[in-house]
Amino acid sequence: MTSASDSVTAALARFHAVIPAGGVGTRLWPLSRADAPKFLHDLTGSGTTLIRSTYERLVPLAGNNVMVVTGESHHGAVTGQIPELRAGDLVLEPEPKDSAAAIGLAAAILDARDQAAGRTGDTGTIMGSFAADHVIAPVSVFQGAVREAVATAATGKIVTIGIKPTHPSTGFGYIRQGDTYEVAGAPHAHHVVEFVEKPEEAVAQDYVASGDYLWNAGMFVAPVAVILQHLAAAEPELHAGLTEIAAAWGTEHQHQMLTRIWPGLPKTAIDYAVAEPAADAGDVAVIPGYFTWDDVGDFAAIARLNPAAQQEGMTVIGPKARVYSEDASGVVVSDTKRVVALIGVENIVVVDTEDALLVTTTNHAQNVKKAVEALKEKGDSDVL
Amino acid sequence: MTSASDSVTAALARFHAVIPAGGVGTRLWPLSRADAPKFLHDLTGSGTTLIRSTYERLVPLAGNNVMVVTGESHHGAVTGQIPELRAGDLVLEPEPKDSAAAIGLAAAILDARDQAAGRTGDTGTIMGSFAADHVIAPVSVFQGAVREAVATAATGKIVTIGIKPTHPSTGFGYIRQGDTYEVAGAPHAHHVVEFVEKPEEAVAQDYVASGDYLWNAGMFVAPVAVILQHLAAAEPELHAGLTEIAAAWGTEHQHQMLTRIWPGLPKTAIDYAVAEPAADAGDVAVIPGYFTWDDVGDFAAIARLNPAAQQEGMTVIGPKARVYSEDASGVVVSDTKRVVALIGVENIVVVDTEDALLVTTTNHAQNVKKAVEALKEKGDSDVL
């Protein structure tokens, strides 16, 4: 027991949390939009934004060692949310380049610091990447899973935290777990057999029934050197560019290198560039997460995540909301002081912002993305 | 023929149109409200407000002889809409007192003018009262009915124009017509047997099937002396007060008398105070109106009245409206520049104003009044 505890403590000393804060959250338009993406909202009525909640979940494990990768335009908003963030740990992307570039650059910067400090192998940084816009509870169970993931990563694995499915969702990819992986301090670790794409309904039912499949929540914990090694093999051009930027990080050339190299980098997902090749090579382990997890994929999720905001069948979100409802159910998200009256509408979704209004139903909530695309085509980009 | 035509011309020379412009139109909240009542809106996409359309329908019959009775707070808006209105023909109520006081004061003022000018009996003013917020087409058919009503009124009757029902509505009162009333220039005139209240569905069906019943649209045409005679009998206190105000009309005491006497006047409807007693006395005739008539009672009417505003199943009202809809039908009334996106909502009603938003369905449109009452109770009167 002491040995396992010691090994977790030693591994955690190497831990650096990375929070990729990208993605507009188009399905949450008009609340979430280019200049006010999902992670900058308080979508659970907790009183804190999703990115702040993400940060606060990680601080007890990572201390000061937290890095955020986000778009240039969110500089002010992110530092406003996380004033504790060190300047060198704020990575500002000149343009979106998908997750492989974002997480890869974080890994490359942390690896460059390791090299400068003479940390290698068993002393090198273990990074853990956790999206800025997910909702997780209870936090202590999540933190226990991360501890196990860090202990497992210390053995040289790429470790994902997979969510124990509560229903046969067709909206998530799945992780197929194999045999137990024996690691001190990580009693729940398993080998990963493969990552699988979002399944059809019947397949999802089989997955859940088997007990061998977990939801892929995109949480990765691994030594930065191992991530970069897989990235170099799968995406050599991307790896080279990121290494070059990382070498200039924290020098007077940082900005110049970033703006010169970043726009030319290939766009791909970390799943394709690192996780799947590593799984094929038998290098991935998984910690099952027995916490509830929600990626707040649409407004139906908002109702689910805010049981306390229920007013006679309506979920009302918004500190200034003035809602009157009669024979109505659903969700109102109010970003204005406007009075909202709902009469005789069931499972309605109303999102009221200064310049745009959405009216749909919880069943159609997933179609919001399509509407946003149509508005873009129509030239209504001012409200996107 | 010449005789009939001459008698109509002679009667029309005595005609003075009165437009009571009261009533907030609560069922059209939040578009219609205390400081922007129904009659000040263009609800048909015609480009003109309902009160202006009402005025323009009457001018070819009444010329300059048009009076408006409205609330003090609408002084500016009404004169803005009808710059032709003479100051003495603008009656501003210090507070709402229902239709008997409003129409009775108009009658009393016109009667006082008759007396001052020595007009009596066959030369006295025939007034016609037409609400400021009804929608009528074709105008020429309406005008023909008014001509017949004026010719009939010249015989000393109170004449109502009843609308030929198109369906067994339970939302209107009905007029039961009797035998033909032989009047030169009014080939469609009938005696009125009685006025009846809003009926149950089955009763309404019987009414329509019988062919003897017309909708009561609240249109009255009569010599002012006859109106005042019935009013004096049924509501002596009201009659006395109105006569006193009318005597001071157009003098330096007008405002003082109005503000002193008006607040104490009894509140009752012209139907109870004049029309029903007169019908019982056999003094009422009716001209059937073969025009379409809509009192724009709720937002479902808005869809009905704006066939040209249809965009793929949605009726969109508002010059600045920016509406995107998908798998949606119903009505959007936009009083803002906000983008409104509707996804997967059928028969929806969305009314978007600067400070209040209504979301309901065409089937629940009548319940808006209840919502307004509830908002008043909650203390949200700022948006009412």
Coordinates of N, CA and C in Angstrom, one line a residue, chain B residues 145-339:
Chain B
A145 N -72.1 49.1 -47.5 CA -72.9 48.8 -46.3 C -73.1 50.0 -45.4
V146 N -72.0 50.9 -45.3 CA -72.2 52.1 -44.5 C -73.2 53.0 -45.1
R147 N -73.1 53.1 -46.4 CA -74.1 54.0 -47.1 C -75.5 53.6 -46.8
E148 N -75.7 52.3 -46.9 CA -77.1 51.8 -46.6 C -77.4 52.1 -45.1
A149 N -76.4 51.9 -44.2 CA -76.7 52.1 -42.8 C -77.0 53.6 -42.6
V150 N -76.3 54.5 -43.2 CA -76.6 55.9 -43.0 C -78.0 56.3 -43.6
A151 N -78.3 55.7 -44.7 CA -79.7 56.0 -45.3 C -80.8 55.4 -44.3
T152 N -80.5 54.3 -43.7 CA -81.4 53.7 -42.8 C -81.5 54.5 -41.5
A153 N -80.4 55.0 -41.1 CA -80.4 55.8 -39.8 C -81.2 57.1 -40.0
A154 N -81.2 57.6 -41.2 CA -81.9 58.8 -41.5 C -83.4 58.7 -41.2
T155 N -83.9 57.4 -41.1 CA -85.3 57.2 -40.8 C -85.5 57.2 -39.3
G156 N -84.4 57.5 -38.5 CA -84.6 57.6 -37.1 C -84.2 56.3 -36.3
K157 N -83.6 55.3 -37.0 CA -83.2 54.1 -36.4 C -81.8 54.1 -35.9
I158 N -81.5 53.2 -35.0 CA -80.1 52.9 -34.7 C -79.8 51.7 -35.6
V159 N -78.7 51.8 -36.4 CA -78.4 50.8 -37.4 C -77.1 50.2 -37.1
T160 N -77.1 48.9 -37.0 CA -75.8 48.2 -36.9 C -75.4 47.5 -38.2
I161 N -74.2 47.3 -38.4 CA -73.7 46.5 -39.6 C -73.3 45.2 -39.0
G162 N -74.0 44.1 -39.4 CA -73.7 42.8 -38.9 C -73.0 42.0 -40.0
I163 N -72.0 41.2 -39.5 CA -71.2 40.5 -40.5 C -71.8 39.1 -40.8
K164 N -71.9 38.8 -42.1 CA -72.4 37.5 -42.5 C -71.4 36.5 -42.0
P165 N -71.8 35.5 -41.1 CA -70.8 34.6 -40.5 C -70.2 33.7 -41.6
T166 N -68.9 33.4 -41.5 CA -68.3 32.4 -42.3 C -68.1 31.1 -41.6
H167 N -68.2 31.1 -40.3 CA -68.1 29.9 -39.5 C -68.8 30.1 -38.2
P168 N -69.2 29.0 -37.4 CA -69.9 29.2 -36.2 C -69.0 29.6 -35.0
S169 N -68.5 30.9 -35.1 CA -67.6 31.4 -34.1 C -68.3 31.5 -32.7
T170 N -67.5 31.1 -31.7 CA -68.0 31.3 -30.3 C -67.4 32.5 -29.7
G171 N -66.6 33.2 -30.5 CA -65.9 34.4 -29.9 C -66.6 35.7 -30.1
F172 N -67.7 35.7 -30.8 CA -68.5 36.9 -31.1 C -69.9 36.8 -30.6
G173 N -70.5 38.0 -30.3 CA -71.9 38.0 -30.1 C -72.6 38.0 -31.5
Y174 N -73.9 37.7 -31.5 CA -74.7 37.6 -32.7 C -75.8 38.6 -32.7
I175 N -76.3 38.9 -33.9 CA -77.5 39.8 -34.1 C -78.5 39.0 -34.9
R176 N -79.7 38.9 -34.3 CA -80.8 38.1 -35.0 C -81.6 39.1 -35.8
Q177 N -81.6 38.9 -37.1 CA -82.4 39.8 -37.9 C -83.8 39.3 -38.1
G178 N -84.7 40.3 -38.3 CA -86.1 39.9 -38.6 C -86.5 40.3 -40.0
D179 N -87.6 40.8 -40.2 CA -88.1 41.1 -41.5 C -87.3 42.2 -42.2
T180 N -87.5 42.3 -43.5 CA -86.9 43.3 -44.3 C -87.5 44.7 -43.8
Y181 N -86.6 45.7 -43.8 CA -87.0 47.0 -43.4 C -86.9 47.9 -44.7
E182 N -88.0 48.3 -45.1 CA -88.1 49.0 -46.4 C -87.6 50.4 -46.3
V183 N -86.4 50.7 -46.9 CA -85.8 52.1 -46.8 C -85.3 52.4 -48.2
A184 N -85.5 53.6 -48.7 CA -84.9 54.0 -49.9 C -83.4 54.0 -49.8
G185 N -82.7 53.4 -50.7 CA -81.2 53.5 -50.7 C -80.6 52.4 -49.8
A186 N -81.4 51.6 -49.2 CA -80.9 50.5 -48.3 C -81.6 49.2 -48.5
P187 N -81.3 48.6 -49.7 CA -82.0 47.4 -50.1 C -81.8 46.2 -49.2
H188 N -80.8 46.2 -48.4 CA -80.5 45.1 -47.5 C -80.9 45.2 -46.1
A189 N -81.5 46.4 -45.8 CA -81.9 46.7 -44.4 C -82.9 45.7 -43.8
H190 N -82.7 45.3 -42.6 CA -83.6 44.4 -41.9 C -83.9 45.0 -40.5
H191 N -85.0 44.6 -39.9 CA -85.2 44.9 -38.5 C -84.3 44.0 -37.7
V192 N -84.0 44.4 -36.5 CA -83.2 43.5 -35.5 C -84.2 43.0 -34.5
V193 N -84.3 41.7 -34.3 CA -85.1 41.1 -33.3 C -84.4 41.2 -31.9
E194 N -83.1 40.8 -31.9 CA -82.4 40.9 -30.6 C -80.9 40.7 -30.9
F195 N -80.1 41.2 -29.9 CA -78.7 40.9 -29.8 C -78.5 39.8 -28.9
V196 N -77.7 38.8 -29.2 CA -77.4 37.7 -28.3 C -75.9 37.6 -28.0
E197 N -75.6 37.1 -26.8 CA -74.2 37.0 -26.3 C -73.5 35.9 -27.0
K198 N -72.2 35.9 -26.8 CA -71.3 34.8 -27.4 C -71.9 33.4 -27.1
P199 N -72.2 32.6 -28.1 CA -72.9 31.3 -27.8 C -72.0 30.2 -27.6
E200 N -72.5 29.1 -27.1 CA -71.8 27.8 -27.1 C -71.7 27.3 -28.6
E201 N -70.8 26.4 -28.8 CA -70.5 25.9 -30.2 C -71.8 25.4 -30.9
A202 N -72.6 24.6 -30.2 CA -73.8 24.0 -30.8 C -74.8 25.1 -31.2
V203 N -74.9 26.0 -30.3 CA -75.8 27.2 -30.6 C -75.3 28.0 -31.7
A204 N -74.0 28.2 -31.8 CA -73.5 29.0 -32.9 C -73.7 28.3 -34.2
Q205 N -73.6 26.9 -34.2 CA -73.9 26.2 -35.4 C -75.4 26.4 -35.9
D206 N -76.3 26.3 -34.9 CA -77.7 26.6 -35.2 C -77.9 28.0 -35.8
Y207 N -77.3 29.0 -35.2 CA -77.4 30.4 -35.6 C -77.0 30.5 -37.1
V208 N -75.8 29.9 -37.4 CA -75.2 30.0 -38.8 C -76.1 29.3 -39.8
A209 N -76.6 28.1 -39.4 CA -77.5 27.3 -40.2 C -78.8 28.0 -40.6
S210 N -79.3 28.7 -39.6 CA -80.6 29.4 -39.8 C -80.6 30.5 -40.8
G211 N -79.4 31.1 -41.0 CA -79.3 32.2 -41.9 C -79.8 33.6 -41.4
D212 N -80.3 33.5 -40.1 CA -80.9 34.7 -39.5 C -80.0 35.5 -38.6
Y213 N -78.8 35.0 -38.4 CA -77.9 35.6 -37.5 C -76.6 36.2 -38.1
L214 N -76.2 37.3 -37.6 CA -75.0 38.0 -38.1 C -74.1 38.2 -36.9
W215 N -72.8 38.3 -37.2 CA -71.8 38.6 -36.1 C -72.0 40.1 -35.8
N216 N -71.9 40.4 -34.5 CA -72.0 41.7 -34.0 C -70.6 42.3 -34.0
A217 N -70.3 43.2 -34.9 CA -69.0 43.7 -35.0 C -68.8 45.1 -34.3
G218 N -69.9 45.4 -33.6 CA -69.8 46.7 -32.8 C -69.9 47.9 -33.6
M219 N -70.4 47.8 -34.8 CA -70.5 49.0 -35.7 C -72.0 49.6 -35.6
F220 N -72.1 50.8 -35.1 CA -73.4 51.5 -35.0 C -73.4 52.8 -35.7
V221 N -74.6 53.0 -36.4 CA -74.8 54.2 -37.2 C -76.2 54.7 -36.8
A222 N -76.3 55.9 -36.3 CA -77.6 56.5 -35.8 C -77.5 58.0 -35.7
P223 N -78.7 58.6 -35.7 CA -78.7 60.0 -35.4 C -78.3 60.2 -33.9
V224 N -77.4 61.2 -33.7 CA -76.9 61.4 -32.3 C -78.0 61.6 -31.3
A225 N -79.1 62.3 -31.8 CA -80.2 62.5 -30.9 C -80.9 61.2 -30.4
V226 N -81.0 60.3 -31.3 CA -81.6 59.0 -31.0 C -80.7 58.2 -30.0
I227 N -79.4 58.2 -30.2 CA -78.5 57.6 -29.3 C -78.6 58.2 -27.9
L228 N -78.6 59.5 -27.9 CA -78.7 60.2 -26.6 C -80.0 60.0 -25.8
Q229 N -81.1 59.8 -26.6 CA -82.4 59.6 -26.1 C -82.4 58.2 -25.4
H230 N -81.8 57.2 -26.0 CA -81.8 55.9 -25.4 C -80.8 55.9 -24.2
L231 N -79.7 56.6 -24.3 CA -78.7 56.7 -23.2 C -79.4 57.3 -22.0
A232 N -80.1 58.4 -22.3 CA -80.8 59.1 -21.2 C -81.7 58.2 -20.4
A233 N -82.4 57.3 -21.1 CA -83.3 56.4 -20.5 C -82.6 55.3 -19.7
A234 N -81.6 54.7 -20.3 CA -80.9 53.6 -19.7 C -79.9 54.0 -18.6
E235 N -79.2 55.1 -18.9 CA -78.1 55.5 -18.0 C -78.1 57.0 -17.8
P236 N -79.1 57.4 -17.0 CA -79.3 58.9 -16.9 C -78.1 59.6 -16.3
E237 N -77.5 59.0 -15.3 CA -76.3 59.6 -14.7 C -75.2 59.8 -15.7
L238 N -74.9 58.8 -16.5 CA -73.9 58.9 -17.6 C -74.3 60.0 -18.6
H239 N -75.6 60.0 -19.0 CA -76.1 60.9 -20.0 C -75.9 62.4 -19.5
A240 N -76.2 62.6 -18.2 CA -76.1 63.9 -17.6 C -74.7 64.4 -17.6
G241 N -73.8 63.5 -17.2 CA -72.3 63.9 -17.2 C -71.8 64.2 -18.5
L242 N -72.2 63.4 -19.5 CA -71.7 63.6 -20.9 C -72.2 64.9 -21.5
T243 N -73.5 65.2 -21.2 CA -74.1 66.4 -21.7 C -73.4 67.6 -21.1
E244 N -73.0 67.5 -19.8 CA -72.3 68.6 -19.2 C -70.9 68.9 -19.8
I245 N -70.2 67.8 -20.0 CA -68.9 67.9 -20.7 C -69.1 68.5 -22.1
A246 N -70.1 68.0 -22.8 CA -70.3 68.4 -24.2 C -70.6 69.9 -24.3
A247 N -71.3 70.4 -23.3 CA -71.7 71.8 -23.3 C -70.5 72.7 -23.2
A248 N -69.4 72.2 -22.6 CA -68.2 73.0 -22.4 C -67.2 72.7 -23.6
W249 N -67.5 71.8 -24.5 CA -66.6 71.4 -25.5 C -66.3 72.5 -26.4
G250 N -65.1 72.8 -26.7 CA -64.7 73.8 -27.6 C -64.7 75.2 -26.9
T251 N -64.9 75.2 -25.6 CA -64.8 76.4 -24.8 C -63.5 76.3 -23.9
E252 N -63.2 77.4 -23.2 CA -62.1 77.4 -22.3 C -62.3 76.4 -21.1
H253 N -63.5 76.0 -21.0 CA -63.8 75.1 -19.8 C -63.7 73.6 -20.2
Q254 N -63.4 73.3 -21.5 CA -63.5 71.9 -21.9 C -62.6 71.0 -21.1
H255 N -61.3 71.3 -20.9 CA -60.4 70.4 -20.2 C -60.8 70.2 -18.7
Q256 N -61.2 71.4 -18.1 CA -61.5 71.4 -16.7 C -62.8 70.5 -16.4
M257 N -63.8 70.7 -17.3 CA -65.0 69.9 -17.2 C -64.7 68.4 -17.4
L258 N -64.0 68.1 -18.4 CA -63.7 66.7 -18.7 C -63.0 66.0 -17.5
T259 N -61.9 66.7 -17.0 CA -61.2 66.1 -15.9 C -62.0 66.0 -14.6
R260 N -62.9 66.9 -14.5 CA -63.7 66.9 -13.2 C -64.8 65.8 -13.3
I261 N -65.5 65.7 -14.4 CA -66.7 64.9 -14.5 C -66.3 63.4 -14.9
W262 N -65.4 63.3 -15.9 CA -65.1 62.0 -16.5 C -64.8 60.9 -15.4
P263 N -64.0 61.1 -14.5 CA -63.6 60.0 -13.5 C -64.8 59.4 -12.8
G264 N -65.8 60.2 -12.6 CA -67.0 59.7 -11.8 C -68.0 59.0 -12.7
L265 N -67.8 59.0 -14.0 CA -68.9 58.4 -14.8 C -69.0 56.9 -14.7
P266 N -70.2 56.3 -14.8 CA -70.3 54.9 -14.8 C -69.7 54.2 -16.0
K267 N -69.1 53.0 -15.7 CA -68.5 52.2 -16.8 C -69.4 51.2 -17.3
T268 N -69.8 51.3 -18.6 CA -70.6 50.2 -19.2 C -70.5 50.2 -20.7
A269 N -70.9 49.2 -21.3 CA -70.8 49.0 -22.7 C -71.9 49.6 -23.4
I270 N -71.7 50.1 -24.6 CA -72.7 50.8 -25.5 C -73.8 49.8 -25.8
D271 N -73.4 48.5 -25.9 CA -74.4 47.4 -26.1 C -75.5 47.4 -25.1
Y272 N -75.1 47.5 -23.8 CA -76.1 47.4 -22.7 C -76.8 48.8 -22.6
A273 N -76.1 49.9 -22.7 CA -76.6 51.2 -22.5 C -77.5 51.7 -23.6
V274 N -77.3 51.2 -24.8 CA -78.1 51.8 -25.9 C -78.6 50.7 -26.9
A275 N -77.8 49.8 -27.4 CA -78.2 48.9 -28.5 C -79.2 47.9 -28.0
E276 N -79.1 47.3 -26.9 CA -80.0 46.2 -26.5 C -81.4 46.8 -26.1
P277 N -81.4 47.9 -25.2 CA -82.7 48.5 -24.9 C -83.4 49.0 -26.2
A278 N -82.6 49.6 -27.2 CA -83.2 50.1 -28.4 C -83.8 48.9 -29.2
A279 N -83.1 47.8 -29.2 CA -83.6 46.6 -30.0 C -84.9 46.1 -29.3
D280 N -84.9 46.1 -28.0 CA -86.1 45.7 -27.3 C -87.3 46.6 -27.7
A281 N -87.0 47.9 -27.9 CA -88.0 48.9 -28.3 C -88.3 48.8 -29.8
G282 N -87.6 47.9 -30.5 CA -87.9 47.8 -31.9 C -87.3 49.0 -32.8
D283 N -86.3 49.6 -32.2 CA -85.7 50.8 -32.8 C -84.4 50.5 -33.5
V284 N -84.0 49.2 -33.7 CA -82.7 48.9 -34.3 C -82.9 48.2 -35.6
A285 N -82.1 48.6 -36.6 CA -82.1 47.9 -37.9 C -80.7 47.4 -38.2
V286 N -80.5 46.5 -39.1 CA -79.2 46.0 -39.4 C -79.0 45.9 -40.9
I287 N -77.8 46.2 -41.3 CA -77.3 46.0 -42.7 C -76.4 44.8 -42.7
P288 N -76.6 43.7 -43.4 CA -75.7 42.6 -43.4 C -74.4 43.0 -44.2
G289 N -73.3 42.8 -43.6 CA -72.0 43.1 -44.3 C -71.4 41.9 -45.0
Y290 N -71.3 42.0 -46.3 CA -70.8 40.9 -47.1 C -69.3 41.0 -47.3
F291 N -68.6 41.8 -46.5 CA -67.2 41.9 -46.6 C -66.5 41.0 -45.5
T292 N -65.2 40.8 -45.7 CA -64.5 40.0 -44.6 C -64.1 41.0 -43.5
W293 N -64.2 40.5 -42.3 CA -64.0 41.4 -41.2 C -63.2 40.6 -40.1
D294 N -62.2 41.2 -39.6 CA -61.4 40.5 -38.6 C -61.1 41.5 -37.5
D295 N -61.3 41.1 -36.2 CA -61.0 42.0 -35.1 C -59.6 41.8 -34.6
V296 N -58.8 40.9 -35.3 CA -57.4 40.6 -35.0 C -57.3 40.3 -33.5
G297 N -58.1 39.3 -33.1 CA -58.2 39.0 -31.7 C -57.0 38.3 -31.1
D298 N -56.1 37.7 -31.9 CA -55.0 37.1 -31.3 C -53.9 36.8 -32.5
F299 N -52.8 36.2 -32.1 CA -51.8 36.1 -33.1 C -52.1 35.1 -34.2
A300 N -53.1 34.2 -34.0 CA -53.5 33.3 -35.0 C -54.1 34.1 -36.2
A301 N -54.8 35.2 -35.8 CA -55.4 36.1 -36.8 C -54.3 36.7 -37.7
I302 N -53.2 37.0 -37.0 CA -52.1 37.7 -37.8 C -51.6 36.8 -38.9
A303 N -51.5 35.5 -38.7 CA -51.2 34.6 -39.8 C -52.2 34.6 -40.9
R304 N -53.5 34.5 -40.5 CA -54.6 34.5 -41.4 C -54.6 35.8 -42.3
L305 N -54.3 36.9 -41.7 CA -54.4 38.2 -42.3 C -53.2 38.6 -43.2
N306 N -52.2 37.7 -43.2 CA -51.0 38.1 -43.9 C -50.5 37.0 -44.8
P307 N -51.4 36.5 -45.7 CA -51.0 35.4 -46.6 C -49.7 35.8 -47.4
A308 N -49.5 37.0 -47.7 CA -48.3 37.4 -48.5 C -47.0 37.3 -47.7
A309 N -47.1 37.2 -46.4 CA -45.9 37.2 -45.6 C -45.4 35.8 -45.3
Q310 N -45.9 34.8 -46.0 CA -45.5 33.5 -45.8 C -44.1 33.2 -46.4
Q311 N -43.3 32.6 -45.6 CA -41.9 32.1 -46.0 C -41.9 30.6 -45.7
E312 N -42.1 29.8 -46.6 CA -42.0 28.3 -46.3 C -42.8 27.9 -45.1
G313 N -44.0 28.2 -45.1 CA -44.9 27.8 -43.9 C -44.9 28.7 -42.8
M314 N -44.0 29.7 -42.7 CA -43.9 30.7 -41.6 C -44.5 32.0 -42.1
T315 N -45.3 32.6 -41.3 CA -45.7 34.0 -41.6 C -44.8 34.9 -40.8
V316 N -44.1 35.7 -41.5 CA -43.1 36.6 -40.9 C -43.5 38.1 -41.0
I317 N -43.8 38.7 -39.9 CA -44.2 40.1 -39.9 C -43.1 40.9 -39.2
G318 N -42.8 42.1 -39.8 CA -41.8 43.0 -39.2 C -40.9 43.4 -40.3
P319 N -40.7 44.7 -40.5 CA -39.9 45.2 -41.6 C -38.4 44.8 -41.5
K320 N -38.0 44.6 -40.3 CA -36.6 44.3 -40.1 C -36.3 42.8 -39.8
A321 N -37.4 42.0 -39.9 CA -37.3 40.6 -39.4 C -36.2 39.9 -40.2
R322 N -35.4 39.1 -39.4 CA -34.4 38.2 -40.0 C -34.7 36.8 -39.4
V323 N -35.5 36.1 -40.2 CA -36.0 34.8 -39.7 C -35.4 33.6 -40.5
Y324 N -34.9 32.6 -39.7 CA -34.4 31.4 -40.4 C -35.3 30.3 -39.8
S325 N -35.9 29.5 -40.7 CA -36.8 28.4 -40.1 C -36.5 27.1 -40.9
E326 N -36.6 26.0 -40.1 CA -36.4 24.7 -40.7 C -37.4 23.8 -40.0
D327 N -38.2 23.0 -40.8 CA -39.2 22.1 -40.2 C -40.1 22.9 -39.2
A328 N -40.5 24.1 -39.6 CA -41.2 25.0 -38.7 C -42.4 25.6 -39.4
S329 N -43.5 25.9 -38.7 CA -44.6 26.6 -39.2 C -45.2 27.5 -38.1
G330 N -45.9 28.5 -38.6 CA -46.6 29.4 -37.6 C -46.3 30.9 -37.9
V331 N -46.1 31.7 -36.9 CA -46.0 33.1 -37.1 C -44.9 33.7 -36.3
V332 N -44.1 34.6 -36.9 CA -43.1 35.3 -36.2 C -43.4 36.8 -36.4
V333 N -43.6 37.5 -35.3 CA -43.7 39.0 -35.3 C -42.5 39.6 -34.7
S334 N -41.8 40.3 -35.5 CA -40.5 40.8 -35.0 C -40.5 42.3 -35.0
D335 N -40.2 42.8 -33.8 CA -40.2 44.3 -33.6 C -38.8 44.7 -33.3
T336 N -37.8 43.8 -33.6 CA -36.4 44.0 -33.4 C -35.6 43.7 -34.6
K337 N -34.3 43.8 -34.5 CA -33.4 43.4 -35.6 C -32.8 42.1 -35.4
R338 N -33.2 41.5 -34.2 CA -32.6 40.2 -33.8 C -32.8 39.1 -34.9
V339 N -31.9 38.2 -35.1 CA -32.0 37.0 -35.9 C -32.9 36.1 -35.1

